Short mmCIF file of C-alpha atoms in Angstrom, two decimals:
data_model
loop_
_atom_site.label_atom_id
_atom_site.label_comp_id
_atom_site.label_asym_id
_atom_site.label_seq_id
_atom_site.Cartn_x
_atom_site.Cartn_y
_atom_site.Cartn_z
CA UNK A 1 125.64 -23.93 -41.89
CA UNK A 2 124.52 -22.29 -38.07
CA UNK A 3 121.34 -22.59 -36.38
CA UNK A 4 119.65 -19.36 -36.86
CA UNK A 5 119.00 -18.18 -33.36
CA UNK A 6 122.95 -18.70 -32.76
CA UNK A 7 123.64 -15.98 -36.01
CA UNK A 8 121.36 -13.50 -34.63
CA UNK A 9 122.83 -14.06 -31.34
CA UNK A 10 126.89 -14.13 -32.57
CA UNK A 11 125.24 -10.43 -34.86
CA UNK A 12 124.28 -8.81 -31.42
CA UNK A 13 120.59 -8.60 -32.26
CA UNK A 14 119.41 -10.26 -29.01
CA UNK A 15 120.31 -13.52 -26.18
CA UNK A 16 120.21 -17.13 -28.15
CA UNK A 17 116.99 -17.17 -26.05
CA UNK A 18 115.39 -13.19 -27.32
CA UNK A 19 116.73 -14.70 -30.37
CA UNK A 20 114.57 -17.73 -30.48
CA UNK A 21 111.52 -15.53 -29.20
CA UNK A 22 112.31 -13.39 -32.22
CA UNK A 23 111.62 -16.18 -34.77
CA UNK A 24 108.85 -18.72 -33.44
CA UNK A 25 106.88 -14.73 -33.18
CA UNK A 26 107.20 -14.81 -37.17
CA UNK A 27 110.22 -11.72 -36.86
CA UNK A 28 112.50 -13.38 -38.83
CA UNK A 29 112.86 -13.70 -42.18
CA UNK A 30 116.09 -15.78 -44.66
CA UNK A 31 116.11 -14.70 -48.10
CA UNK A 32 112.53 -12.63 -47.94
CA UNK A 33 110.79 -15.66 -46.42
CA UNK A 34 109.51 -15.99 -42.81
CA UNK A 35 110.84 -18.30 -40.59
CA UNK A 36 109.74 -19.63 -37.66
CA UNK A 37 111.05 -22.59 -37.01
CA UNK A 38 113.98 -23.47 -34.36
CA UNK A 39 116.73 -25.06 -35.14
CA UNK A 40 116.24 -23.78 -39.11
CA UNK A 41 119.87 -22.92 -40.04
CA UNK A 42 121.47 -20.64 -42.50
CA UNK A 43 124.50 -19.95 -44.63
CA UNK A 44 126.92 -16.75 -44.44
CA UNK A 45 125.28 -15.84 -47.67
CA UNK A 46 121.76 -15.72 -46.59
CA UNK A 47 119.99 -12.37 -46.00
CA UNK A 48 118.71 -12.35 -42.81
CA UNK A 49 116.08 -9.45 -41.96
CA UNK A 50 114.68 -8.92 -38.26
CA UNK A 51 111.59 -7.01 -38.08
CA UNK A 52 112.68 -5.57 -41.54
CA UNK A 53 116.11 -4.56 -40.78
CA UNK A 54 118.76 -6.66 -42.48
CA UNK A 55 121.46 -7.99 -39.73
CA UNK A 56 125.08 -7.11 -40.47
CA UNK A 57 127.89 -8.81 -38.57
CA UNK A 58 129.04 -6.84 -36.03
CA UNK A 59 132.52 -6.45 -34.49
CA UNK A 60 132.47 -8.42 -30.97
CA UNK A 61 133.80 -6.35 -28.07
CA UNK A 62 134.22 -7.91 -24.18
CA UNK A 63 134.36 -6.27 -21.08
CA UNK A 64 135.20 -7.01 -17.34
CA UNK A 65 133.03 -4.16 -15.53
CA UNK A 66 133.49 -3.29 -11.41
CA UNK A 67 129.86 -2.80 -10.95
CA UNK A 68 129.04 -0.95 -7.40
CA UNK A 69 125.70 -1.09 -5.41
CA UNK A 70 122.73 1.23 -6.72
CA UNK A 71 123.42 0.59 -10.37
CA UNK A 72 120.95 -1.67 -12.34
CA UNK A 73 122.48 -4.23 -14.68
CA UNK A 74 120.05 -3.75 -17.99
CA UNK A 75 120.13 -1.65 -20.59
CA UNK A 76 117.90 0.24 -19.92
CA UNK A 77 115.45 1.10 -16.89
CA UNK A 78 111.47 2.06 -16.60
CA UNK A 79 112.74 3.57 -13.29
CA UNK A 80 115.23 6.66 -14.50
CA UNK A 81 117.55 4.49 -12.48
CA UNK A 82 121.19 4.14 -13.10
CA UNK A 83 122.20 1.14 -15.38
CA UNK A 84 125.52 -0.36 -16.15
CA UNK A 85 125.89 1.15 -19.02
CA UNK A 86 126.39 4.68 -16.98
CA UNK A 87 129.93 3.22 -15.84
CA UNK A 88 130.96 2.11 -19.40
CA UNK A 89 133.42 3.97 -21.75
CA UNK A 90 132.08 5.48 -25.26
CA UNK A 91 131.52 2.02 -27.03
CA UNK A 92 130.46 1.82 -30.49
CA UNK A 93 129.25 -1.01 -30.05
CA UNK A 94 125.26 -2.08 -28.52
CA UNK A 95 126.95 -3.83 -25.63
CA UNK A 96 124.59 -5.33 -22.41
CA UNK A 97 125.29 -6.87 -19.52
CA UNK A 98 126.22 -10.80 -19.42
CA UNK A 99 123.16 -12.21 -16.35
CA UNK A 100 122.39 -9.86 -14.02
CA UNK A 101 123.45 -8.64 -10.42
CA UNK A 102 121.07 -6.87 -7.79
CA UNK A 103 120.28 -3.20 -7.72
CA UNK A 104 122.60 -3.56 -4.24
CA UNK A 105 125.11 -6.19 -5.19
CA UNK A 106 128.41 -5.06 -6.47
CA UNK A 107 130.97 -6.78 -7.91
CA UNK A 108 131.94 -8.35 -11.65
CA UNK A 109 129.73 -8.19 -14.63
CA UNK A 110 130.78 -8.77 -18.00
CA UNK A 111 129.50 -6.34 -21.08
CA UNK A 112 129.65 -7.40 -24.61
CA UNK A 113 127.67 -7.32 -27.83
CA UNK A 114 128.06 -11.25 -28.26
CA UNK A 115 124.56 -12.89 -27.32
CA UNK A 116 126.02 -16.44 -28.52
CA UNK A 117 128.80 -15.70 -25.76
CA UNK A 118 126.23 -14.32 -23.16
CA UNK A 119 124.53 -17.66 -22.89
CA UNK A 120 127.01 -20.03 -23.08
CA UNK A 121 128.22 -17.65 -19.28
CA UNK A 122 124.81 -18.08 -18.01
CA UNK A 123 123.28 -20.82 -18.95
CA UNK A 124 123.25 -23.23 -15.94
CA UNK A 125 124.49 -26.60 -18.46
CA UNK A 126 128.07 -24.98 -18.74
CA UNK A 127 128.74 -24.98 -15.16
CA UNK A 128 130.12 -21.24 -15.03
CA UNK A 129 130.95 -20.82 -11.29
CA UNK A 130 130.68 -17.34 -9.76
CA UNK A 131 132.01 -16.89 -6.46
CA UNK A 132 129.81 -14.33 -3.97
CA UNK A 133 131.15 -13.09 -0.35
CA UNK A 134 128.33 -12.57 1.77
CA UNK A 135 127.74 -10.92 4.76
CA UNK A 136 124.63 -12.25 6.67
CA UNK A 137 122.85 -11.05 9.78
CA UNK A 138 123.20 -14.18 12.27
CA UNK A 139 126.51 -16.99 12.57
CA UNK A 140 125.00 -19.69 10.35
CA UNK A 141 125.50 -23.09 11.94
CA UNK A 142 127.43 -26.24 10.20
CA UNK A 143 124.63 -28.09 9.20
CA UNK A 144 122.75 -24.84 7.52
CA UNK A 145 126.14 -24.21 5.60
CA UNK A 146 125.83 -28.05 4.47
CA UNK A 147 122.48 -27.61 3.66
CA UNK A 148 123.48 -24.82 0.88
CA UNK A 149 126.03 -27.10 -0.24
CA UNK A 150 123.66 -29.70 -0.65
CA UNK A 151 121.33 -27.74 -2.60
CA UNK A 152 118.23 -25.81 -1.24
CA UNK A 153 115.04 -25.90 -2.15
CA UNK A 154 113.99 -22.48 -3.22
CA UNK A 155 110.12 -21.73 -3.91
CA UNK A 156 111.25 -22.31 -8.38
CA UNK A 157 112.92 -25.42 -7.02
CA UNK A 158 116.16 -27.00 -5.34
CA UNK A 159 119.25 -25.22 -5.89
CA UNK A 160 122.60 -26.83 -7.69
CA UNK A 161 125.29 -28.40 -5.45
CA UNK A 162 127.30 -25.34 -4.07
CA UNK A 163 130.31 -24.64 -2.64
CA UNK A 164 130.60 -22.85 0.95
CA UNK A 165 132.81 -21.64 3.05
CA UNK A 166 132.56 -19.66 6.61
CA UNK A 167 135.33 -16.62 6.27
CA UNK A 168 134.88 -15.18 9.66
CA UNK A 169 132.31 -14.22 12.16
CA UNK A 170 131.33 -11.30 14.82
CA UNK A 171 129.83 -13.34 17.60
CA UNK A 172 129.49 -9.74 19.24
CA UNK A 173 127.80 -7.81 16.15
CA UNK A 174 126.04 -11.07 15.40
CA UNK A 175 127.14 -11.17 11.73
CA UNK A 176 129.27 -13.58 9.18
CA UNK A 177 130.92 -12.98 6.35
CA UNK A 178 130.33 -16.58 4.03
CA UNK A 179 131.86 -17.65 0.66
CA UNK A 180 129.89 -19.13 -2.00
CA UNK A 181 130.13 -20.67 -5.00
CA UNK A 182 127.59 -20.96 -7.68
CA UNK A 183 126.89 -22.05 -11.28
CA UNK A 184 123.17 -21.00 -11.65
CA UNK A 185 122.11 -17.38 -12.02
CA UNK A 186 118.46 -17.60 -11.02
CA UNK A 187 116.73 -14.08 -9.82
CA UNK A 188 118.53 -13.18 -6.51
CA UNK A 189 119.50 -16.60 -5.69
CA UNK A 190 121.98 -16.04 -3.30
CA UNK A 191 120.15 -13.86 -1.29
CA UNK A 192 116.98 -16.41 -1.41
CA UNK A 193 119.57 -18.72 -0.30
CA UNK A 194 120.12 -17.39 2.88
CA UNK A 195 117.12 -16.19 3.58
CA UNK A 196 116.05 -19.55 3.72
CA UNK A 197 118.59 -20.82 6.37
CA UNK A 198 117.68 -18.25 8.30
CA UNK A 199 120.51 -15.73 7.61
CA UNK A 200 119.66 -12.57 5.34
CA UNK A 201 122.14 -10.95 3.44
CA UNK A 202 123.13 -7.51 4.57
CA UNK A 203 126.35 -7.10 1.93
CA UNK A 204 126.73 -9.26 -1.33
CA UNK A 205 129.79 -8.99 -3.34
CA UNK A 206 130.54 -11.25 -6.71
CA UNK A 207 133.90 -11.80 -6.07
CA UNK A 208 134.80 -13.88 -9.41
CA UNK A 209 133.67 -14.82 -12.31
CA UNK A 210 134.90 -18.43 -13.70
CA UNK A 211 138.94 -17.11 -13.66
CA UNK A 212 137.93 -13.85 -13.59
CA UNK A 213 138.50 -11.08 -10.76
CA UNK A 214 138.13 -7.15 -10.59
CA UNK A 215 142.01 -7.46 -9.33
CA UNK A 216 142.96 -4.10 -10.18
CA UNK A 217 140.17 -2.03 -10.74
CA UNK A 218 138.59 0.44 -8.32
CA UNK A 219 134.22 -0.22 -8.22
CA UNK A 220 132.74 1.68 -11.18
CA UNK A 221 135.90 0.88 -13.39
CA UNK A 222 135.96 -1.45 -16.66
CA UNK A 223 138.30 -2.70 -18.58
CA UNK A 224 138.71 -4.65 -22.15
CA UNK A 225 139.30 -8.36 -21.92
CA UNK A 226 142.06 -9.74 -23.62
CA UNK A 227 141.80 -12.36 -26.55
CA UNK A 228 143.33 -14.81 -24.69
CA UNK A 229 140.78 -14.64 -21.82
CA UNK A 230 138.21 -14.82 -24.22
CA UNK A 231 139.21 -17.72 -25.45
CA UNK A 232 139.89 -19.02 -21.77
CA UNK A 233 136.66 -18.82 -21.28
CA UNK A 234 134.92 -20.42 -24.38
CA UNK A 235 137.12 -23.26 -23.98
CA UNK A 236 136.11 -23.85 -20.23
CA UNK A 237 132.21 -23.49 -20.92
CA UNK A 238 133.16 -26.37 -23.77
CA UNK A 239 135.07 -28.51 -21.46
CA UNK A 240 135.00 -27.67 -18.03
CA UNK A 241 138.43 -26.58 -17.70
CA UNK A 242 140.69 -23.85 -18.08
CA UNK A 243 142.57 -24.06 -21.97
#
């Protein structure tokens, strides 16, 4: 038996979290009754319905996607702007994009239809690191560097122990280019970061992704990850380390 929210989530319907949402607002029924209580769970042979649609298992697909600046990383946006899912090949599949990066960040982004998978990479208890390079208007000293290490406190509260490194700096131009590591995913963090040492970002690139890297695609370009990263993956949200 599986906790509800996880099946909807692992049958692409929505995040663990949507999924959760879905069934404490009464959207969920098992075997023609409503449920809407968390942590309820069901067999394979139950018939799950959401909003009156029945939930069929659906065939999990993973991608690693280049994403450039001035694409939004949703679904779908109010805006007419251009979403992720203008870069990705024909999928069958209703695939979205695993956490989010900014409007002008580029860099990795996964795509799948797996919600169970989704939040297990962003939830901030599995410790998924994602490494930025930043470039920042101003030569951040030592002791502001240490202070982003440390953890910062941001105005929804004090950042996670980070790792930072200076790459290089233009003492002429007045610019740096900084490496940082992170395992939250809060709304423009990294940028909020800096702009609280004093330093805003002018460039932000997400460079990795746990053991992940765009290493050999051009921005704009996806590709299919393989089984065994996958699996790579699961394992190191489960135990910290790489299987």
């Amino acid at each position: 038996m599986e906790r509800l929210q996880k099946v909807l989530a692992r049958a692409g319907v929505a995040s663990r979290r949507k999924a959760e949402g879905l069934i404490t607002d009464g959207k969920v029924k098992v075997n023609g009754q409503v449920v809407t209580e968390l942590g309820s769970k069901v067999t394979a042979s139950d018939r799950i319905e959401v909003e009156g649609i029945q939930i069929t298992k659906e065939t999990f697909v993973y991608y690693l996607l280049y994403k450039p600046r001035g694409y939004i990383s949703t679904v779908h946006d109010e805006k007419g702007r251009k979403t992720v899912l203008d870069l990705m090949p024909l999928v069958e599949q209703r695939i979205f994009p695993v956490g989010r990066l900014d409007y002008d960040t580029s860099g990795i982004i996964i795509m799948t239809n797996d919600g169970d998978f989704s939040y297990t990479m962003t939830h901030p208890k599995f410790g998924i690191k994602k490494q930025y390079i930043a470039k920042v208007k101003g030569i951040p000293t030592r002791e502001a560097l240490k202070k982003l290490e440390r953890g910062i406190e941001l105005e929804d509260g004090l950042t996670a122990p980070a790792h930072v490194k200076l790459r290089s700096m233009d003492k002429k131009a007045q610019t740096a280019l900084v490496e940082i590591t992170i395992s939250e995913g809060r709304n423009r963090q990294v940028r909020r970061m800096f702009d609280a040492i004093g330093c805003p970002v002018v460039k932000l690139r997400r460079e990795s992704f746990a053991n992940l890297t765009t290493y050999g695609l051009n921005a704009g370009e996806a590709r299919e990850l393989t089984p065994h990263e996958v699996k790579q993956l699961r394992v190191l949200a489960e135990t910290g380390t790489i299987g």
